[in-house]
PDB file of C-alpha atoms in Angstrom:
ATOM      1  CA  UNK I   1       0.000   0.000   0.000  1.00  0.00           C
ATOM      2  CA  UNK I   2       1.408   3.403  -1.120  1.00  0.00           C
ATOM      3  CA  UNK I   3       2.523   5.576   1.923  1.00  0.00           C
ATOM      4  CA  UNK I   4       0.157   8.614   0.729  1.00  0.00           C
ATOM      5  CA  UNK I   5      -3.220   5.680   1.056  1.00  0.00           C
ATOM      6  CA  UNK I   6      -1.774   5.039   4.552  1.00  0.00           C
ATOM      7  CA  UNK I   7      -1.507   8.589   5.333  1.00  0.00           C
ATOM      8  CA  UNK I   8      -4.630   9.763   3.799  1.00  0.00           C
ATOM      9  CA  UNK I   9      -6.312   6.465   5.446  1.00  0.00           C
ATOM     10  CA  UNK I  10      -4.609   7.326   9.374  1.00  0.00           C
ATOM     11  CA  UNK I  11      -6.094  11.281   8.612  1.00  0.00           C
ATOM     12  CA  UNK I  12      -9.515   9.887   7.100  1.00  0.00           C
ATOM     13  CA  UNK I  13      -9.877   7.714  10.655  1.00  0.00           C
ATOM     14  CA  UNK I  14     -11.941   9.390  12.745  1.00  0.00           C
ATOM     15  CA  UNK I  15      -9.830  10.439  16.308  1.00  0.00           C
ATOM     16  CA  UNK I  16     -11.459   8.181  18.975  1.00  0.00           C
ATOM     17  CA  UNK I  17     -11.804   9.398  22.565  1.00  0.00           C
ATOM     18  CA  UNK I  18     -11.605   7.287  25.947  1.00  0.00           C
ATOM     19  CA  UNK I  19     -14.618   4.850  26.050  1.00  0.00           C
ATOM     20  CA  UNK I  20     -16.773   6.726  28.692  1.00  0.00           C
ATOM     21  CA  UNK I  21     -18.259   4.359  31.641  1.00  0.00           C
ATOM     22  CA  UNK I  22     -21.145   2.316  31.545  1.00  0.00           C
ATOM     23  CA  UNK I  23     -21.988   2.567  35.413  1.00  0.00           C
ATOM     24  CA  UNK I  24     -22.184   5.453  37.186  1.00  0.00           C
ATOM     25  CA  UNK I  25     -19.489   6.267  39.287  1.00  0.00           C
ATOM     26  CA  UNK I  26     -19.758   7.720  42.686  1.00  0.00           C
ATOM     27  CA  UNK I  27     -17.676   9.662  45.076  1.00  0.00           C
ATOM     28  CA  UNK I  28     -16.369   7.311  47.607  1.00  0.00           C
ATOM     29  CA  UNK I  29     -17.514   8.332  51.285  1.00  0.00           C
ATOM     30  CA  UNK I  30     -14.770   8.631  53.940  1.00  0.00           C
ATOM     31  CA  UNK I  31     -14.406   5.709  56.230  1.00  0.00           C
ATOM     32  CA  UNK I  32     -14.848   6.694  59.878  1.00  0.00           C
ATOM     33  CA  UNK I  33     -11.577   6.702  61.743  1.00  0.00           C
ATOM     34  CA  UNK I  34     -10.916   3.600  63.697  1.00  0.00           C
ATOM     35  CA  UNK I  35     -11.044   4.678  67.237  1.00  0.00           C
ATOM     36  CA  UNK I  36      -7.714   3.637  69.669  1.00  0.00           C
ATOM     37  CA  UNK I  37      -7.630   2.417  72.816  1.00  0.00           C
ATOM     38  CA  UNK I  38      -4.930   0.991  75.549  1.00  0.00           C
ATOM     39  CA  UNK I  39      -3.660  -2.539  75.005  1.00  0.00           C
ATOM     40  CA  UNK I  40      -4.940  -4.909  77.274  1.00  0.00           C
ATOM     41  CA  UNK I  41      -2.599  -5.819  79.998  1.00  0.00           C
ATOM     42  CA  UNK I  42      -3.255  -9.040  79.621  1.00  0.00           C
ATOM     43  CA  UNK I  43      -2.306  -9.575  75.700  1.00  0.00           C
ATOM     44  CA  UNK I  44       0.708 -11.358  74.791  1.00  0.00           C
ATOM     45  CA  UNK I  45       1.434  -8.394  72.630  1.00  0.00           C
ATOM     46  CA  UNK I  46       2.093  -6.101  75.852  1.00  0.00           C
ATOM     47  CA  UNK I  47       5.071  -7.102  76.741  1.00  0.00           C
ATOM     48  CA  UNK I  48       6.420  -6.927  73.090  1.00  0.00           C
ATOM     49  CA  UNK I  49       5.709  -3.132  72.472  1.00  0.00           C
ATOM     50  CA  UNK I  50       6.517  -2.499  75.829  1.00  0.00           C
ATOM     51  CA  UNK I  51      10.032  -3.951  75.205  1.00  0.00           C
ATOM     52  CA  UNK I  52      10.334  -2.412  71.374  1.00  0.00           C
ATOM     53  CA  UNK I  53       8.893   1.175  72.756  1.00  0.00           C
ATOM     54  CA  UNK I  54      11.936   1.273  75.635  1.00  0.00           C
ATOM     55  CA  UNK I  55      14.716   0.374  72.577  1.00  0.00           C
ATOM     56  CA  UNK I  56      12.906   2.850  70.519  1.00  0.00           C
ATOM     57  CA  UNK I  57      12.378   5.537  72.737  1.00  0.00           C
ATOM     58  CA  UNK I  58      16.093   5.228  74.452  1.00  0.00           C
ATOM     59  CA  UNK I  59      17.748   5.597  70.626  1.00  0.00           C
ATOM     60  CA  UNK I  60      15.809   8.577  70.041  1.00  0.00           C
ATOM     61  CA  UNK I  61      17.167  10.295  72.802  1.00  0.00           C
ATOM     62  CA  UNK I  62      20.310   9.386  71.763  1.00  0.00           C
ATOM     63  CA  UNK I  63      19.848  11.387  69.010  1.00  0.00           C
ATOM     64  CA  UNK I  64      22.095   8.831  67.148  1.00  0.00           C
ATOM     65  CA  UNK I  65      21.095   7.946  63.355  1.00  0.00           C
ATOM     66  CA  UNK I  66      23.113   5.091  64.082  1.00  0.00           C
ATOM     67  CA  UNK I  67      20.766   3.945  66.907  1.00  0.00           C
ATOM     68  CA  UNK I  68      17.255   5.150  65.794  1.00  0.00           C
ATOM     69  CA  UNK I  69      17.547   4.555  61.635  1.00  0.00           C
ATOM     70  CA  UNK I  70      17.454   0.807  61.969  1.00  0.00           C
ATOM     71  CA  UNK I  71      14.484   0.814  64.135  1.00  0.00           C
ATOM     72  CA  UNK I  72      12.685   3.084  61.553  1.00  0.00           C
ATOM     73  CA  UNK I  73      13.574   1.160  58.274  1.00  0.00           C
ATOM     74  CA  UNK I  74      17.708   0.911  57.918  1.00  0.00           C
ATOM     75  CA  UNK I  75      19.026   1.205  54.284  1.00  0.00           C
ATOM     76  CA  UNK I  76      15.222   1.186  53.260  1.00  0.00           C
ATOM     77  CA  UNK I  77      14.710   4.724  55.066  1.00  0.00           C
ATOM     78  CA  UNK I  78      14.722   7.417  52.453  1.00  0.00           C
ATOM     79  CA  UNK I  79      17.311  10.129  52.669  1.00  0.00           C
ATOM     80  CA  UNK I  80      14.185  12.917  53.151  1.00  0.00           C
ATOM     81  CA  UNK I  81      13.110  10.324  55.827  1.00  0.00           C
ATOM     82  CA  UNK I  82      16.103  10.411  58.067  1.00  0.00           C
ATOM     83  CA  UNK I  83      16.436  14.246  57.361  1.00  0.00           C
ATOM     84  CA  UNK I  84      12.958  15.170  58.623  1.00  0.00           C
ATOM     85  CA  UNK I  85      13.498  12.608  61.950  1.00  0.00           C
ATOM     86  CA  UNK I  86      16.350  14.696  62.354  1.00  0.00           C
ATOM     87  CA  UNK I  87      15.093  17.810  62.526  1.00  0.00           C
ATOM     88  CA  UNK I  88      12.339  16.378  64.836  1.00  0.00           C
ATOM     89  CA  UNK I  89      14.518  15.633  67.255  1.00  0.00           C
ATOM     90  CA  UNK I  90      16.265  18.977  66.936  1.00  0.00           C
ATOM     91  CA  UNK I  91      13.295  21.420  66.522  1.00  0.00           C
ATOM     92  CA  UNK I  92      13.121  23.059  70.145  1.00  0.00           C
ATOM     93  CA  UNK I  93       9.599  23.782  69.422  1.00  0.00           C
ATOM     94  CA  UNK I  94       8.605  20.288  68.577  1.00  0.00           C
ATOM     95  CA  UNK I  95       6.845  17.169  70.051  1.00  0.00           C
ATOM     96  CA  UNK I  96       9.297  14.614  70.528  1.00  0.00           C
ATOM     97  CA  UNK I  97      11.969  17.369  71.494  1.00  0.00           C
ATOM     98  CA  UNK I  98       9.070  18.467  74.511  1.00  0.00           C
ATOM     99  CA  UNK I  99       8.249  14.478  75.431  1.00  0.00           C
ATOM    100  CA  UNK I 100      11.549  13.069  75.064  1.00  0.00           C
ATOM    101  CA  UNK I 101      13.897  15.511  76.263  1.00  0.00           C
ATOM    102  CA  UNK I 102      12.230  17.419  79.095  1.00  0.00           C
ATOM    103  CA  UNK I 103      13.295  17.937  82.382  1.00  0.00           C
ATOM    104  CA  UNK I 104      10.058  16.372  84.056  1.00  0.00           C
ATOM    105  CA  UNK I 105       8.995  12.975  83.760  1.00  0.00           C
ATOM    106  CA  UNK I 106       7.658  11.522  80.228  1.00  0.00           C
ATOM    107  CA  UNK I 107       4.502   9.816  80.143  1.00  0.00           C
ATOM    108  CA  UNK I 108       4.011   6.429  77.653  1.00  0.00           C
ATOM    109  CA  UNK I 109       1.046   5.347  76.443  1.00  0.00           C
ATOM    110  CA  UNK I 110       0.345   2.023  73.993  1.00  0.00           C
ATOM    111  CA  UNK I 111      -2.370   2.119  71.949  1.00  0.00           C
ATOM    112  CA  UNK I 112      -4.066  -0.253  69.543  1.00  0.00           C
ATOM    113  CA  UNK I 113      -7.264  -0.471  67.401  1.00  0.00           C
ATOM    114  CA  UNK I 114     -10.307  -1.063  69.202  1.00  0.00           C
ATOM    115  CA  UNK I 115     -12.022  -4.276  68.814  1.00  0.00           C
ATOM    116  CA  UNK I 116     -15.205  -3.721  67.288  1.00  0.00           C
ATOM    117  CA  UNK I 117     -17.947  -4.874  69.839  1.00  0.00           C
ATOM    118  CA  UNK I 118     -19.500  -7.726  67.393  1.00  0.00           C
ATOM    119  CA  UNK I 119     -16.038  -9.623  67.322  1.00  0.00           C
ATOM    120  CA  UNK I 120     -16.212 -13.025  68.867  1.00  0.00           C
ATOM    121  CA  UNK I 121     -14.104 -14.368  71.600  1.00  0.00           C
ATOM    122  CA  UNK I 122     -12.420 -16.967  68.602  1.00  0.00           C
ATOM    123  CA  UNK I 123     -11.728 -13.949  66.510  1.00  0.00           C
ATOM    124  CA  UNK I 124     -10.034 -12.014  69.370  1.00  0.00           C
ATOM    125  CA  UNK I 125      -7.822 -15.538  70.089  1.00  0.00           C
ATOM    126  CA  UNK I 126      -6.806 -15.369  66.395  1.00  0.00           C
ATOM    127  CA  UNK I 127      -5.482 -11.847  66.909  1.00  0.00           C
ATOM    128  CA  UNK I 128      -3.604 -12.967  70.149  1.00  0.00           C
ATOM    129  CA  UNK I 129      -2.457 -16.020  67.862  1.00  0.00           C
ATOM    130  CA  UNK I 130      -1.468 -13.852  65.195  1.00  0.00           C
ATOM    131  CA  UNK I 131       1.956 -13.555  63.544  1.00  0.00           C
ATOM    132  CA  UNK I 132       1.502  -9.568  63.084  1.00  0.00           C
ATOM    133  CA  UNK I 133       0.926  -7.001  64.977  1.00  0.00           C
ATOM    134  CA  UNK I 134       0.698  -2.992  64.780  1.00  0.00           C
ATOM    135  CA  UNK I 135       0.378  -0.418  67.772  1.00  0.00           C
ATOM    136  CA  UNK I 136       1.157   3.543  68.540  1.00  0.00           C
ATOM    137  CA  UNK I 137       3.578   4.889  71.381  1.00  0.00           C
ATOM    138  CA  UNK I 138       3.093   8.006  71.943  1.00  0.00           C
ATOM    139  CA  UNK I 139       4.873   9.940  74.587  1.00  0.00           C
ATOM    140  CA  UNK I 140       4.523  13.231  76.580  1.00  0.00           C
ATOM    141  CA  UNK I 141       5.856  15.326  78.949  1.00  0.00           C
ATOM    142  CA  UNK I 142       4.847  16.604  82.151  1.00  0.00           C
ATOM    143  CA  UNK I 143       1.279  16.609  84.567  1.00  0.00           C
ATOM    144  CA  UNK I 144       0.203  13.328  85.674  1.00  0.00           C
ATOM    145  CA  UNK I 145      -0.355  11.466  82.131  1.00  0.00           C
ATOM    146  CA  UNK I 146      -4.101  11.229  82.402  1.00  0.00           C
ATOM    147  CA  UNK I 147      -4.311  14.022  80.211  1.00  0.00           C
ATOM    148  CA  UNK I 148      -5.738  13.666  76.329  1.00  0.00           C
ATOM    149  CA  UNK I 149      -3.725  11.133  74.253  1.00  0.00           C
ATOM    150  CA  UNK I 150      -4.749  10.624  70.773  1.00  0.00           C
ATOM    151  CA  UNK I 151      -8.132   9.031  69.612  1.00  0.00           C
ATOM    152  CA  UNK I 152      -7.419   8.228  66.112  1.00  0.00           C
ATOM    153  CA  UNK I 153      -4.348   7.364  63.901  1.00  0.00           C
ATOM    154  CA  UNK I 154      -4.710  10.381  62.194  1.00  0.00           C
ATOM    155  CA  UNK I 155      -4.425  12.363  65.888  1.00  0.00           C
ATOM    156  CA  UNK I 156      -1.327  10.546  66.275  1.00  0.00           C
ATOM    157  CA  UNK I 157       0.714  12.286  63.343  1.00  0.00           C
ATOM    158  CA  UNK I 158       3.545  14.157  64.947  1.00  0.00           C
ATOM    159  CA  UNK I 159       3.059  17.584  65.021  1.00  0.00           C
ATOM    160  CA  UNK I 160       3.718  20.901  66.917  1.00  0.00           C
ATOM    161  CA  UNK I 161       1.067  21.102  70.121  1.00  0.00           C
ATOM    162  CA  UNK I 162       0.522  17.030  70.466  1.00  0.00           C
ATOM    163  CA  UNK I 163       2.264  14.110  71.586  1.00  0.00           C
ATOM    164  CA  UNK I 164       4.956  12.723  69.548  1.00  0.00           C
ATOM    165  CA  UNK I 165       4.107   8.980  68.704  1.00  0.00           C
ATOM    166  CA  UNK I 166       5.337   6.474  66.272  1.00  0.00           C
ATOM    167  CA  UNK I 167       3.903   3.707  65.019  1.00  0.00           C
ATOM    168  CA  UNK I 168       5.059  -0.175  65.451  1.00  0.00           C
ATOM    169  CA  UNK I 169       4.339  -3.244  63.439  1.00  0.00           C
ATOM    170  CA  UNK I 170       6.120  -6.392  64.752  1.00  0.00           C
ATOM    171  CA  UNK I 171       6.427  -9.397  62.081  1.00  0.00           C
ATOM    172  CA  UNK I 172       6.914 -13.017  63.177  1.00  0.00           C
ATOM    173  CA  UNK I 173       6.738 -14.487  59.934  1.00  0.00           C
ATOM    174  CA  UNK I 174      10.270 -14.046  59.043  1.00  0.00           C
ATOM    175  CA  UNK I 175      13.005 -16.248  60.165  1.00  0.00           C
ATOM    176  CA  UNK I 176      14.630 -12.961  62.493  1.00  0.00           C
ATOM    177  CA  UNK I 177      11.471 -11.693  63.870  1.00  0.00           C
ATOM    178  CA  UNK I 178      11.386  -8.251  64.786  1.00  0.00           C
ATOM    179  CA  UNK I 179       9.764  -4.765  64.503  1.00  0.00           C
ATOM    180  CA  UNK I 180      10.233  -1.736  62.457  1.00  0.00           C
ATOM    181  CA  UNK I 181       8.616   1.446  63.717  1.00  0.00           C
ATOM    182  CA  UNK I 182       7.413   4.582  62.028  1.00  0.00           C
ATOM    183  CA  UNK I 183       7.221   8.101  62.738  1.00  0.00           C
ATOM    184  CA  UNK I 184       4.118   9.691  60.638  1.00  0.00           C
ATOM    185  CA  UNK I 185       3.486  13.379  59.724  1.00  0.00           C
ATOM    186  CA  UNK I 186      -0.246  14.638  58.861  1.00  0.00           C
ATOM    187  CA  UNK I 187      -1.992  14.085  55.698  1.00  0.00           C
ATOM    188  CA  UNK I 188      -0.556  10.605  54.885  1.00  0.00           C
ATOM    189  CA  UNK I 189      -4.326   9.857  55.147  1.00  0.00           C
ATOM    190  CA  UNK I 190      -4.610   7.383  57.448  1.00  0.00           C
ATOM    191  CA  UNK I 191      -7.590   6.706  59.823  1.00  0.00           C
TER     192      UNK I 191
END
C-alpha cells in the first residue's frame, strides 16, 4: 500500500476518545476513623511493644542515626526520611523534642485499634495467635499522664502542640522476627 493511502487512510480515521463508563461512578464516602484504645494488659502483645517502645524511645534520645535509623527502616529509610526525623529531634519547638527531652517525667502510652464490639471471643484468640501485629507509642511530657492522648491514627501524626508517637508493626513471619517502627506526619491519610 502506497505511503500517501496510509496517510490519507490514518487522517480519514476518525480520532477516537476514551470509552466513557457504563456505570455510574460515585464519590467514595470517607471511612470513619478507627477509634484507639490501651492494650490490654493481659495480651501477649504487651510485653512486646513495651520492650520495642523502651529500645525505641532510648535511641531517640540518643539522638544517634546510628541507633534510631534501623528501628525506623535501615538502608530502606529514604534520605528525606532520616532528614525530617532529624530535625524532629532537633526542633526546640517540637513534640518529641518536649516528650523526650524534658526535664520532668515523660509519660508512655500504647495504643491499639479497638475491637469492634461484634467480634467473637475466637476472633479475638486469632489476633492474640497472630503472627503480626501494629500499635502507637506516643509519649509526653509533664502533669500526671491522664491528660488527652490521641483518639485516632490520624491524631497521632507528629506535630507541633501534640504528643509525639510512632507507630510499630512487629512481624513473626520471618526467620529474624522483629519490629520496624514509624514516625508519621499529617496528611498521609490514614484513619
Amino acid at each position: 500500500m502506497p505511503s500517501a493511502l496510509v496517510a490519507a487512510f490514518v487522517l480519514a480515521a476518525p480520532a477516537h476518545a476514551a470509552p466513557a463508563s457504563l456505570l455510574p461512578v460515585e464519590a467514595e464516602a470517607a471511612s470513619p476513623a478507627s477509634p484507639l484504645a490501651p492494650l490490654a494488659s493481659d495480651s501477649v502483645w504487651t510485653p512486646r511493644f513495651e520492650a520495642a517502645a523502651a529500645e525505641l524511645v532510648a535511641a531517640l534520645r540518643s539522638r544517634d542515626e546510628a541507633r534510631w535509623g534501623p528501628m525506623l527502616g535501615g538502608r530502606w529509610l529514604a534520605a528525606a526520611d532520616r532528614a525530617r526525623v532529624r530535625g524532629l529531634l532537633a526542633d526546640p519547638k517540637g513534640p518529641f523534642r518536649h516528650a523526650l527531652f524534658a526535664q520532668g517525667f515523660t509519660h508512655q502510652r500504647i495504643l491499639g485499634w479497638s475491637a469492634p464490639a461484634a467480634m467473637d471471643a475466637g476472633e479475638r484468640a486469632a489476633i492474640e495467635a497472630g503472627e503480626e501485629a501494629e500499635a502507637l507509642v506516643c509519649w509526653s511530657a509533664g502533669g500526671n499522664g491522664d491528660g488527652a492522648w490521641p483518639a485516632t491514627a490520624r491524631e497521632a501524626d507528629t506535630e507541633p502542640g501534640r504528643y509525639a508517637c510512632a507507630r510499630i508493626v512487629f512481624n513473626m513471619r520471618e526467620e529474624a522476627p522483629g519490629w520496624r517502627a514509624f514516625i508519621e506526619q499529617p496528611g498521609a491519610g490514614r484513619s
